[in-house]
XYZ file of C-alpha atoms in Angstrom:
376
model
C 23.798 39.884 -32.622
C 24.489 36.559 -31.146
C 22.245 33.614 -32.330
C 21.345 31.035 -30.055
C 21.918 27.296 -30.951
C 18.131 25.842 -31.094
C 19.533 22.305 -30.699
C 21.718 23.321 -27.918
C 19.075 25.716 -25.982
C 16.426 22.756 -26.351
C 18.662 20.554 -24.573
C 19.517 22.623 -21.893
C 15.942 23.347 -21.419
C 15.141 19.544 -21.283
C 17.898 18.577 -18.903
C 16.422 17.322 -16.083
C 16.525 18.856 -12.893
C 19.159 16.823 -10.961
C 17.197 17.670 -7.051
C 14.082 15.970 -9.091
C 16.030 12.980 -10.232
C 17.340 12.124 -7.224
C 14.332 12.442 -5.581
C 12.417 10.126 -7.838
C 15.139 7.852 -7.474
C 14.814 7.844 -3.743
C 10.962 7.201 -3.870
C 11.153 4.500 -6.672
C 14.079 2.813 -4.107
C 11.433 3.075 -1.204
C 9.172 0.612 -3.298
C 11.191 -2.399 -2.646
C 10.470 -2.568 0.607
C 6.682 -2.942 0.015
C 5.156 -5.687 2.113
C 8.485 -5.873 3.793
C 9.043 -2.952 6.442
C 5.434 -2.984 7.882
C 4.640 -1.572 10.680
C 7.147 1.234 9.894
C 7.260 2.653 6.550
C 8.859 2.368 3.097
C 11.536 4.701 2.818
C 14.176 5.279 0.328
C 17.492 7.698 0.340
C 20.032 9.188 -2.272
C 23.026 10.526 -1.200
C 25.149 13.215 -3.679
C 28.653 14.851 -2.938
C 29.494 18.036 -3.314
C 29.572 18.164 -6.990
C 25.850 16.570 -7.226
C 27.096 12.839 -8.108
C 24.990 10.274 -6.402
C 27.838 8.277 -4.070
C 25.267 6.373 -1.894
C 21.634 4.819 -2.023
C 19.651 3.102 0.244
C 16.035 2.115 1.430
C 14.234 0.414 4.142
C 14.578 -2.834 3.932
C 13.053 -4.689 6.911
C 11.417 -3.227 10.156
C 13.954 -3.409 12.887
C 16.287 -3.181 9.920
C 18.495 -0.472 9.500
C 16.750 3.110 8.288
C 17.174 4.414 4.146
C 19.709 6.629 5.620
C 22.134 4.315 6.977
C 22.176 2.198 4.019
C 23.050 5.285 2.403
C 25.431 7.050 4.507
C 27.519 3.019 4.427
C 27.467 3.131 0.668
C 28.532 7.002 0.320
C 31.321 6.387 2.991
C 33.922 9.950 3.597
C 31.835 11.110 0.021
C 29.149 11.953 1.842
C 30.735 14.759 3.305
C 29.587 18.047 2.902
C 26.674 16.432 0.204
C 23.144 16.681 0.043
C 20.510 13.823 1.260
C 17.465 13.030 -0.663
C 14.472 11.156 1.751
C 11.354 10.525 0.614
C 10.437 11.076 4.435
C 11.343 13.015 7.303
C 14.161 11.448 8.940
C 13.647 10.012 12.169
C 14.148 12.099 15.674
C 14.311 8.775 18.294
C 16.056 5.653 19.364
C 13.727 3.042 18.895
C 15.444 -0.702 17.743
C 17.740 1.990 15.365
C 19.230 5.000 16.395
C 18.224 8.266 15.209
C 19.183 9.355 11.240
C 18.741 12.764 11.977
C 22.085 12.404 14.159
C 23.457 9.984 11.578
C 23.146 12.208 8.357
C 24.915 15.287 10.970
C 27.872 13.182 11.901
C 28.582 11.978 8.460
C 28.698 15.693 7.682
C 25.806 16.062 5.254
C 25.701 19.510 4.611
C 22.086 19.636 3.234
C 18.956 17.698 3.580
C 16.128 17.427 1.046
C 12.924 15.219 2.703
C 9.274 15.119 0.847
C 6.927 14.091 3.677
C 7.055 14.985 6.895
C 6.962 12.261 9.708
C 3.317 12.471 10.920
C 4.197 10.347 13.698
C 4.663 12.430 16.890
C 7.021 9.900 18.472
C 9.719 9.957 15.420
C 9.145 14.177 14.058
C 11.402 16.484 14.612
C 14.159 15.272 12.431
C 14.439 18.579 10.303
C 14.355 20.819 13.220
C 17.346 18.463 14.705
C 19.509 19.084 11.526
C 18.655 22.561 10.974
C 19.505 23.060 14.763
C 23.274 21.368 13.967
C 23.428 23.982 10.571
C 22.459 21.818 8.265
C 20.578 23.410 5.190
C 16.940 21.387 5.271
C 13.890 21.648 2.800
C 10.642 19.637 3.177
C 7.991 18.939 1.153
C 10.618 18.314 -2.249
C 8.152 16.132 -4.640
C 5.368 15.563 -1.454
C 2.302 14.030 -3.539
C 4.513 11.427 -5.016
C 6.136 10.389 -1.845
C 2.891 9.971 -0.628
C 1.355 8.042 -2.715
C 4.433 5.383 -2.016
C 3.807 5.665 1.276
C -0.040 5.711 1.536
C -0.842 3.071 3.527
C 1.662 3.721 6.395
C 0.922 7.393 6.709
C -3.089 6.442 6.314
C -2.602 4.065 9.107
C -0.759 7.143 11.693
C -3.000 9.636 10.283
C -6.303 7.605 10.562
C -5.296 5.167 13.004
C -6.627 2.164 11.550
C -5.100 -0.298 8.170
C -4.907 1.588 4.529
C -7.598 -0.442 2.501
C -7.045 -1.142 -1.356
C -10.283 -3.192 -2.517
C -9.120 -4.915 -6.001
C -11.813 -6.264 -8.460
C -12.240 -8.018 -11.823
C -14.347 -7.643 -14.145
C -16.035 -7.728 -17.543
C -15.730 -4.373 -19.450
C -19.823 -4.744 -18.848
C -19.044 -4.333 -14.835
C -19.614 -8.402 -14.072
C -17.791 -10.305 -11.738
C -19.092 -13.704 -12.354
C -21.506 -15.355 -15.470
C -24.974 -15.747 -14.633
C -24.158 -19.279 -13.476
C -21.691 -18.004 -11.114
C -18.555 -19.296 -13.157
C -15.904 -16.769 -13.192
C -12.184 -18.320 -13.804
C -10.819 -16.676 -15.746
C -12.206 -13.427 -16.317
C -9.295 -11.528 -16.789
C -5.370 -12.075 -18.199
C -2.669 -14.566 -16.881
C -0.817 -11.252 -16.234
C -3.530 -9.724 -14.554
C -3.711 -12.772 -12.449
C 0.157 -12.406 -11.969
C 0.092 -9.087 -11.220
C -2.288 -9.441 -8.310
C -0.234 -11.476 -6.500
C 2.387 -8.501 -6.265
C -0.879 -6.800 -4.256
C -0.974 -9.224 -2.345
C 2.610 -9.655 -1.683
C 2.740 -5.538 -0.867
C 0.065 -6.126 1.683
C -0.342 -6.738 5.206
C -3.428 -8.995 5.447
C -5.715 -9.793 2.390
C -9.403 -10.616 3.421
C -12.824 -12.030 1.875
C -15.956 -12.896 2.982
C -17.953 -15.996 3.366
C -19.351 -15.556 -0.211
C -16.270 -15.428 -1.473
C -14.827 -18.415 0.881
C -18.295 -20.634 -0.319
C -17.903 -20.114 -4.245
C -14.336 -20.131 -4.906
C -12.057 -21.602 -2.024
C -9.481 -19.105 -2.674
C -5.920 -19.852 -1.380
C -4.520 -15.868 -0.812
C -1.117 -16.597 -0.398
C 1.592 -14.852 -2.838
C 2.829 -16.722 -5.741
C 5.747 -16.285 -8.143
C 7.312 -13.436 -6.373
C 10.625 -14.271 -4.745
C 11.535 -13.385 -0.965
C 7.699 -12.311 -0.417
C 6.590 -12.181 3.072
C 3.356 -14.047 3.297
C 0.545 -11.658 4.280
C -2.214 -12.691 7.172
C -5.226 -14.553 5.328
C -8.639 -13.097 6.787
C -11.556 -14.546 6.223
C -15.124 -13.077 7.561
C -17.289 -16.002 8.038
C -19.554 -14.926 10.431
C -21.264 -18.522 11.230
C -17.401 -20.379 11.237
C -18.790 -22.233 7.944
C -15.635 -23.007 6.888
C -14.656 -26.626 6.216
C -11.441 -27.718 7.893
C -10.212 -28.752 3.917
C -10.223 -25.098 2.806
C -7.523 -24.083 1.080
C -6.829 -21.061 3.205
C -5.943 -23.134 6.022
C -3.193 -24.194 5.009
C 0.290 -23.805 6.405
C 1.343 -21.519 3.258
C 0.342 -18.206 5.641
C -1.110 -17.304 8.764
C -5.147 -17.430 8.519
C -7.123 -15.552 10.854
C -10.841 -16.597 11.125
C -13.691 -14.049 11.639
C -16.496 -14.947 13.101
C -19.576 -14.011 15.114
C -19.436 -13.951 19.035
C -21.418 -17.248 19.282
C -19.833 -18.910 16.468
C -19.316 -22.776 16.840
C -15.277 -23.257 16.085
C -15.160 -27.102 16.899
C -14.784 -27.929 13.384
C -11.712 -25.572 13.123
C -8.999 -26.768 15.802
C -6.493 -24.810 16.194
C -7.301 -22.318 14.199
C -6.556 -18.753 15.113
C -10.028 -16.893 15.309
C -11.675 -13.745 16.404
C -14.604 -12.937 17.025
C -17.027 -9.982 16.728
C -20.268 -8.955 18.291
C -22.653 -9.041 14.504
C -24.894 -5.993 13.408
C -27.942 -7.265 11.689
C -25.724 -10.465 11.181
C -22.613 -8.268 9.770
C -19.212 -7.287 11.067
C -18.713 -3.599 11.364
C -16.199 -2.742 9.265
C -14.385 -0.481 11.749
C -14.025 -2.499 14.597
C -12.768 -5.296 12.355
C -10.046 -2.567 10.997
C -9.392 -1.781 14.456
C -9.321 -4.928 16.015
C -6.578 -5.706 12.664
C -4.882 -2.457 13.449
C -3.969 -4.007 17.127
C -2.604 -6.992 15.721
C -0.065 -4.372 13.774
C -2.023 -4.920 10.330
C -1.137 -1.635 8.378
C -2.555 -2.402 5.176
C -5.460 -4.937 3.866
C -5.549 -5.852 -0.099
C -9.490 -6.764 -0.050
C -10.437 -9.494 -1.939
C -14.206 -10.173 -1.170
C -17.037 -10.308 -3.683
C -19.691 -7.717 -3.895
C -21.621 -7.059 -1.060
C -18.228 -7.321 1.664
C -16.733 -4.299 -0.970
C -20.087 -2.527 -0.576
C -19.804 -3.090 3.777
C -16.682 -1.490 3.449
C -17.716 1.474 1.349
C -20.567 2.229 2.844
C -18.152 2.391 5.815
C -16.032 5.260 4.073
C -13.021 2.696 4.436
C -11.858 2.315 0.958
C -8.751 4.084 0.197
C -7.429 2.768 -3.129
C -9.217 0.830 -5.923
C -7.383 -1.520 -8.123
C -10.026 -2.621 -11.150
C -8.674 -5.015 -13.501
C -11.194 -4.870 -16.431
C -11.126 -7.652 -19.198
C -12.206 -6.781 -22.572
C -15.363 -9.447 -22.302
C -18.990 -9.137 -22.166
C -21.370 -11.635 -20.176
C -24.669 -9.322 -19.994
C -25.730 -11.272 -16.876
C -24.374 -12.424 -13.440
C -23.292 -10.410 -10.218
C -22.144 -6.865 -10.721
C -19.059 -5.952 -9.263
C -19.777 -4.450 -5.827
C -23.175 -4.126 -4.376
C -24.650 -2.995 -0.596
C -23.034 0.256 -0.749
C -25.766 2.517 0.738
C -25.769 4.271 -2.310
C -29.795 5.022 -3.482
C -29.000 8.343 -5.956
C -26.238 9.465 -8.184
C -25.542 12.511 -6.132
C -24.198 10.271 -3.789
C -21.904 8.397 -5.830
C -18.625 8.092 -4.635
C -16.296 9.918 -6.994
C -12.960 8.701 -8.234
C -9.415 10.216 -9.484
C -7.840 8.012 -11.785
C -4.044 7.998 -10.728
C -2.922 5.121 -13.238
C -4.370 2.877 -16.196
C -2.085 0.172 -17.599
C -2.207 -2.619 -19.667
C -1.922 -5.921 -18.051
C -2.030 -8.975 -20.805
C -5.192 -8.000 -22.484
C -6.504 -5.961 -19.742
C -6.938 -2.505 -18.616
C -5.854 -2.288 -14.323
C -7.085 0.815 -13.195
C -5.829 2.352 -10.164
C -8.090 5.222 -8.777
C -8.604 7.139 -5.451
C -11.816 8.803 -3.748
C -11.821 12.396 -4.828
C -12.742 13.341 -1.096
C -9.723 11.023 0.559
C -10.654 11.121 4.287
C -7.780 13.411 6.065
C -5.836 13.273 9.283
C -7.423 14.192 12.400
């Protein structure tokens, strides 16, 4: 009887599957174009020949910029031939400011098309029933969750129809924001600190409230990340408190003010504001995401203190939570996130952990609401 190699049957069994390598590829190349492709999404392609070797990869880089697949299809050249295409979505069925990549991947002869997510967006769909149409061998749905969650806050904003919200905090591993005096720089790590302004830099439009605006003048614009596009700077300050020296009205980003209906702006000329009708003195939360939404805001990084965080909870428009949680105890001052309608535990709003990282000396933890809200 034969004996099997154990060294040689381990490895084969731990070879990785070459479909799930390129797709993982293709989804970590959609990243780059976080904070840079907005309002379309981040998408990212791998092209293989015939024999599975990768001859082309690409992502979307810009919007009006040329689609994952043409970067790819450029870089494979003739090799593309008769290969297989890895997308982390759907490839696009119209002629918008590109042409379609569904016709693009069929005359460069791709014989096979392997897309995770398909194109929610009624205008662009029907990419895969294109190809298959022209004979070309297409799968959907290859490695789905984690193209997703790459993609979460352009397919929350088709599906739901207003931004993708990702409320980030820090805090004392005792859940404080602030010491009892109010003091609060710096709670957490120089990288923690660094590693928010990628957030920010990934975002659309970062906003806080007047409480935040009063106590700590923040400036919201990205910092120490090269080739970042500025996101909008939105502050809610429903009575226009704002001093004309505050640091977010600078010309580092484009500020939009929030306000009430009746606000007095004199003190803030030139200033590009908006204003709300109030609700027992408050904003609603979804007509500000709406109103944001219009002005082609897909995603807001929200950076308000507690009770704004609570407004928008209690609104069921938190999609992503980003806690950065510094191994310090103050045992007094504001908690974290208050107002959120919440009055018993059976009401808490539950939580999936999807990541927890080091960052300096502190713990980021990335987590989801169990019940996500799903498309219409």
């Amino acid at each position: 009887m034969r004996q099997e190699d154990p060294v040689a049957t381990h490895a084969a069994q731990a070879a990785p599957d070459p479909s799930i390598t390129a797709m993982r590829r293709a989804i970590e190349l959609a990243s780059r174009g976080l904070g840079s492709t907005s309002p379309n999404p981040v998408v990212g392609c791998v092209i293989t020949d015939p024999a599975g070797a990768v001859v082309g990869e690409g992502w979307h880089e810009r919007a009006g910029g040329p689609h994952a697949e043409v970067h790819a299809l450029r870089a494979a050249g003739p090799a593309a031939r008769g290969g297989t295409a890895y997308v982390t979505l759907e490839p696009c069925n119209h002629t918008g400011r590109t042409g379609p990549c569904a016709q693009a991947l069929i005359e460069a002869g791709v014989a096979r098309v392997v897309y995770a997510v398909p194109d929610p967006n009624p205008q662009a769909s029907g990419g895969g029933a294109t190809l298959r149409a022209a004979g070309v061998a297409t799968e959907a749905g290859f490695l789905a969750d984690e193209a997703e969650r790459g993609n979460a806050a352009w397919l929350t904003s088709v599906r739901l129809g207003r931004p993708h919200v990702t409320w980030k905090y820090a805090a004392t591993l005792d859940g404080r924001s602030a010491a009892e005096d109010g003091s609060s720089r710096w709670i957490t790590s120089a990288e923690s600190r660094a590693d928010v302004h990628r957030l920010r830099a990934e975002a659309d439009a970062v906003l806080v409230g007047g409480g935040t605006l009063r106590a700590d003048d923040p400036h919201l614009a990205v910092r120490g990340i090269e080739g970042a596009v500025q996101p909008l700077r939105v502050a809610v300050d429903t009575r226009a408190g704002l001093p004309p020296t505050a640091r977010i009205l600078d010309d580092a980003g484009p500020t939009l003010i929030v306000t009430g209906e009746d606000a007095d702006t004199s003190q803030l000329p030139g200033a590009d504001v908006l204003r709300l009708p109030l609700h027992d003195g408050r904003v609603a939360v979804p007509e500000l995401l709406e109103r944001l939404y219009g002005r082609g805001v897909r995603s807001v990084l929200l950076e308000g203190g507690p009770t704004l965080a609570g407004a928008f909870l209690e609104a069921g428009a938190v999609d992503r939570v980003v806690g950065y949680i510094a191994p310090a105890l103050l045992g007094a001052g504001p908690a974290v996130l208050a107002g959120a309608g919440i009055t018993n535990i059976a009401h808490a709003v539950r939580l999936e952990i999807t990541e927890a990282v080091r960052t300096g000396t502190d713990l980021r933890i990335t987590a989801v609401p169990a019940n996500a809200p799903k498309e219409h």
